[in-house]
Amino acid sequence: MSRHSSLEFREDIRKMPYRTAQIRLVASHPEVYEPCDDSFLLVDALLSDQANLLHHQPRVCVEVGCGSGYVITSLALILGKQESGGVYYMATDINPHAVSVARETLNAHGIDADLVITDVASGLDKRLEKLVDVMVVNPPYVPTPEEEVGCDGITASWAGGEDGRSVIDKILPVADKLLSDRGWLYMVTLTANNPSEICLQMRRKGYASRIVLQRSTEDGQGSMIGSLLSQFPRFPFLTHGDSKKN
Amino acid sequence: MRLLTHNMLSSNIKGVTNGFPLALEVTKLVTKPVDFNPDFLKNMLLKVEWKALVEASRAMGYAELPEQTEPSMVESEEFLRKFHHALLELHLEEGSLVCPQTGRKFPVCKGIPNMLLHEDEV
Ligand SMILES: C[S@@+](CC[C@H](N)C(=O)[O-])C[C@H]1O[C@@H](n2cnc3c(N)ncnc32)[C@H](O)[C@@H]1O
């Protein structure tokens, strides 16, 4: 029932305009999230921040919940082939099929990255502690009953539990642990996830935040927001998603 | 799975305090040549746990790495080539990663490690 409404919600956001990076999807699987408007929003946010990213010179980049691999592959292309010589990429997903598809996507674009099937970054958090300069996340953020969170297969790609915050709230402390002193977190949220509360919570841990991109979802759930939370207070202001322009 | 991945993984089972490094059980290993990139290697040398890499490469049948590193070694192409081979070209395709404390095996299938836990391990 609610699964159904969540799928309808996906149909709604599919109508939005977007700009995409040139990623070829060489593999797919019925249980793996196909790049959708939220994926495009995140990649567009990274693209619009490309100059900052290049200047930032990240050495270690991590994606949590990589799905098809569309975002991490795009990030590697955005940072550039030559530059990527110096960048270590790591991506995780809880869905084994997703990781297999991501492997093929990365291979097709000549990107070397480590892939691990795991819950958020479990098993990596000791060794990657304070090493990650850029973390990107398009989390399952759709408000659903709690039971649907972390289910097998495609359900895990959107089911976000109460306020769509269950997985996000698991990711935030992990991000805080893994990010280096100059680390940045790019994350997609919905207005329904209460992004200003997320920013506030992260501000207490020493993160500044800014909205990189915002698009409306046309279904009453408010805007989809690609925001940057940066550990180093480079952007010493805090905004939150109340403007609903497209 | 290249040994770089192995070097970043620890056993994540609840209660395990000594989860690194995971031991390797090799069922199938493959070698995939990749471009030699000294900058990447110098960067990774700072992040890699050397002893774990030496042991893992031995388990994969490669015994050319020195026991210890010294800062001057990054100037040696011969050293960097060995490091490159061990870190990036040896792949565990099928096998498992074994928790050093509990013996629990994490499967590696088609080159991808699966660190998902059972309910009683979280
Ligand atoms: C909205 S999809 C995004 C996929 C891809 N990054 C994209 O933008 O197209 C969310 C992804 O997170 C994964 N995921 C959900 N819960 C997770 C968890 N606890 N740990 C790791 N990945 C998770 C899902 O399997 C799914 O692939």
Coordinates of N, CA and C in Angstrom, one line a residue, chain A residues 59-60 82 84-90 93-96 99-100 103 112-119 122-128 131 133, chain B residues 1-2 4-12 16-17 19-20 34-35 37 39-41 43-44 47-49 110-117:
Chain A
R59 N 41.4 13.4 -1.8 CA 42.2 12.2 -2.0 C 41.4 11.0 -1.8
V60 N 40.4 11.0 -1.0 CA 39.6 9.8 -0.8 C 38.1 10.2 -0.9
Q82 N 43.0 12.8 -15.2 CA 44.3 12.9 -14.7 C 44.3 13.0 -13.2
S84 N 42.1 11.9 -11.2 CA 41.6 10.7 -10.6 C 42.8 9.8 -10.3
G85 N 43.9 10.0 -11.0 CA 45.1 9.3 -10.6 C 45.4 9.3 -9.2
G86 N 45.1 10.5 -8.6 CA 45.4 10.7 -7.2 C 44.3 10.4 -6.2
V87 N 43.1 10.0 -6.7 CA 42.0 9.9 -5.9 C 41.6 8.4 -5.7
Y88 N 41.3 8.1 -4.4 CA 40.9 6.8 -4.1 C 39.3 6.8 -3.9
Y89 N 38.7 6.0 -4.7 CA 37.2 5.9 -4.7 C 36.7 4.6 -4.0
M90 N 35.7 4.7 -3.2 CA 35.2 3.6 -2.5 C 33.6 3.8 -2.5
D93 N 27.0 -0.5 -1.0 CA 25.6 -0.6 -1.0 C 25.2 -1.8 -0.2
I94 N 23.9 -1.8 0.3 CA 23.4 -2.9 1.1 C 22.9 -4.0 0.2
N95 N 22.6 -3.6 -1.1 CA 22.0 -4.5 -2.1 C 23.1 -5.1 -3.0
P96 N 23.4 -6.4 -2.8 CA 24.4 -7.1 -3.6 C 24.3 -6.9 -5.1
V99 N 25.7 -3.5 -6.2 CA 27.2 -3.5 -6.3 C 27.7 -4.1 -7.5
S100 N 27.1 -5.2 -8.0 CA 27.5 -5.8 -9.2 C 27.2 -4.9 -10.4
R103 N 29.8 -2.2 -10.4 CA 31.1 -2.6 -10.9 C 31.2 -2.5 -12.4
D112 N 38.7 3.1 -11.6 CA 39.0 2.1 -10.5 C 38.4 2.5 -9.2
A113 N 37.6 1.7 -8.6 CA 37.0 2.0 -7.3 C 36.9 0.7 -6.5
D114 N 36.9 0.8 -5.2 CA 36.6 -0.4 -4.4 C 35.1 -0.4 -4.1
L115 N 34.6 -1.6 -4.1 CA 33.1 -1.8 -3.9 C 33.0 -2.8 -2.8
V116 N 32.1 -2.5 -1.8 CA 31.8 -3.4 -0.7 C 30.3 -3.5 -0.5
I117 N 29.8 -4.7 -0.3 CA 28.4 -4.9 0.1 C 28.4 -4.7 1.6
T118 N 27.7 -3.7 2.1 CA 27.7 -3.5 3.5 C 26.6 -2.5 3.9
D119 N 26.3 -2.5 5.2 CA 25.3 -1.5 5.7 C 26.0 -0.2 6.0
S122 N 29.8 -0.1 7.4 CA 30.2 -1.0 8.4 C 31.3 -1.9 7.9
G123 N 32.4 -2.0 8.7 CA 33.6 -2.8 8.3 C 34.6 -1.9 7.7
L124 N 34.2 -0.7 7.3 CA 35.2 0.3 6.7 C 35.5 1.4 7.7
D125 N 34.7 1.6 8.7 CA 34.7 2.8 9.5 C 36.0 2.9 10.3
K126 N 36.6 1.8 10.6 CA 37.9 1.9 11.4 C 39.0 2.4 10.6
R127 N 39.2 1.8 9.4 CA 40.3 2.1 8.6 C 40.1 3.5 7.8
L128 N 38.9 3.8 7.5 CA 38.6 5.0 6.8 C 38.4 6.2 7.7
L131 N 39.6 9.9 7.0 CA 40.3 9.9 5.8 C 39.5 10.5 4.6
D133 N 37.6 12.8 2.2 CA 37.5 14.2 1.9 C 36.2 14.6 1.2
Chain B
M1 N 38.4 -8.5 -6.0 CA 38.7 -7.6 -5.0 C 40.2 -7.4 -4.9
R2 N 40.7 -6.1 -5.0 CA 42.1 -5.9 -4.9 C 42.5 -5.8 -3.5
L4 N 44.0 -3.6 -2.0 CA 43.7 -2.3 -1.4 C 42.3 -2.3 -0.6
T5 N 41.3 -3.0 -1.2 CA 40.0 -3.1 -0.6 C 40.2 -3.8 0.7
H6 N 40.9 -5.0 0.7 CA 41.2 -5.8 1.9 C 41.8 -4.9 3.0
N7 N 42.7 -4.1 2.6 CA 43.4 -3.3 3.6 C 42.5 -2.3 4.3
M8 N 41.3 -2.0 3.7 CA 40.4 -1.0 4.3 C 39.3 -1.7 5.2
L9 N 39.3 -3.0 5.1 CA 38.2 -3.7 5.8 C 38.6 -4.3 7.2
S10 N 37.7 -4.2 8.1 CA 37.8 -4.9 9.4 C 36.6 -5.7 9.7
S11 N 36.7 -6.7 10.5 CA 35.5 -7.4 11.0 C 34.6 -6.5 11.7
N12 N 33.4 -6.5 11.4 CA 32.4 -5.5 12.0 C 31.4 -6.2 12.9
V16 N 33.6 -7.6 18.6 CA 35.0 -7.9 18.1 C 35.8 -6.7 18.3
T17 N 36.9 -6.8 19.0 CA 37.8 -5.7 19.2 C 39.0 -5.7 18.3
G19 N 39.6 -6.8 15.0 CA 39.0 -7.2 13.7 C 39.9 -7.0 12.5
F20 N 41.1 -6.6 12.7 CA 42.0 -6.2 11.5 C 43.4 -6.8 11.7
V34 N 46.8 -3.0 -14.4 CA 46.3 -1.7 -14.5 C 47.5 -0.7 -14.7
D35 N 47.1 0.5 -15.1 CA 48.2 1.5 -15.4 C 48.9 1.9 -14.1
N37 N 50.6 4.3 -11.7 CA 50.4 5.7 -11.4 C 51.1 6.0 -10.1
D39 N 51.8 8.7 -8.5 CA 51.2 9.7 -7.6 C 50.2 9.0 -6.7
F40 N 49.4 8.1 -7.4 CA 48.3 7.4 -6.6 C 49.0 6.5 -5.6
L41 N 50.1 5.9 -6.0 CA 50.8 4.9 -5.1 C 51.4 5.7 -3.9
N43 N 50.4 8.4 -2.6 CA 49.3 8.9 -1.8 C 48.8 7.7 -0.9
M44 N 48.7 6.5 -1.6 CA 48.1 5.4 -0.8 C 49.1 4.8 0.2
K47 N 48.4 5.7 3.5 CA 47.1 5.2 4.1 C 47.0 3.7 4.3
V48 N 47.9 3.0 3.7 CA 47.9 1.5 3.8 C 48.6 1.0 5.1
E49 N 48.0 0.0 5.7 CA 48.6 -0.7 6.8 C 49.6 -1.7 6.2
K110 N 32.6 -13.2 -7.0 CA 32.9 -12.4 -8.2 C 33.6 -11.1 -7.9
G111 N 34.6 -11.3 -7.0 CA 35.4 -10.2 -6.6 C 34.8 -9.1 -5.7
I112 N 33.6 -9.4 -5.2 CA 33.0 -8.4 -4.3 C 32.8 -8.9 -2.9
P113 N 33.4 -8.3 -1.9 CA 33.3 -8.7 -0.5 C 31.9 -8.4 0.1
N114 N 31.4 -9.3 0.8 CA 30.1 -9.1 1.4 C 30.2 -9.0 3.0
M115 N 30.1 -7.8 3.5 CA 30.3 -7.6 4.9 C 29.0 -7.5 5.7
L116 N 27.9 -7.9 5.1 CA 26.6 -7.9 5.8 C 26.6 -8.9 6.9
L117 N 26.0 -8.5 8.0 CA 26.0 -9.3 9.2 C 24.7 -10.0 9.4

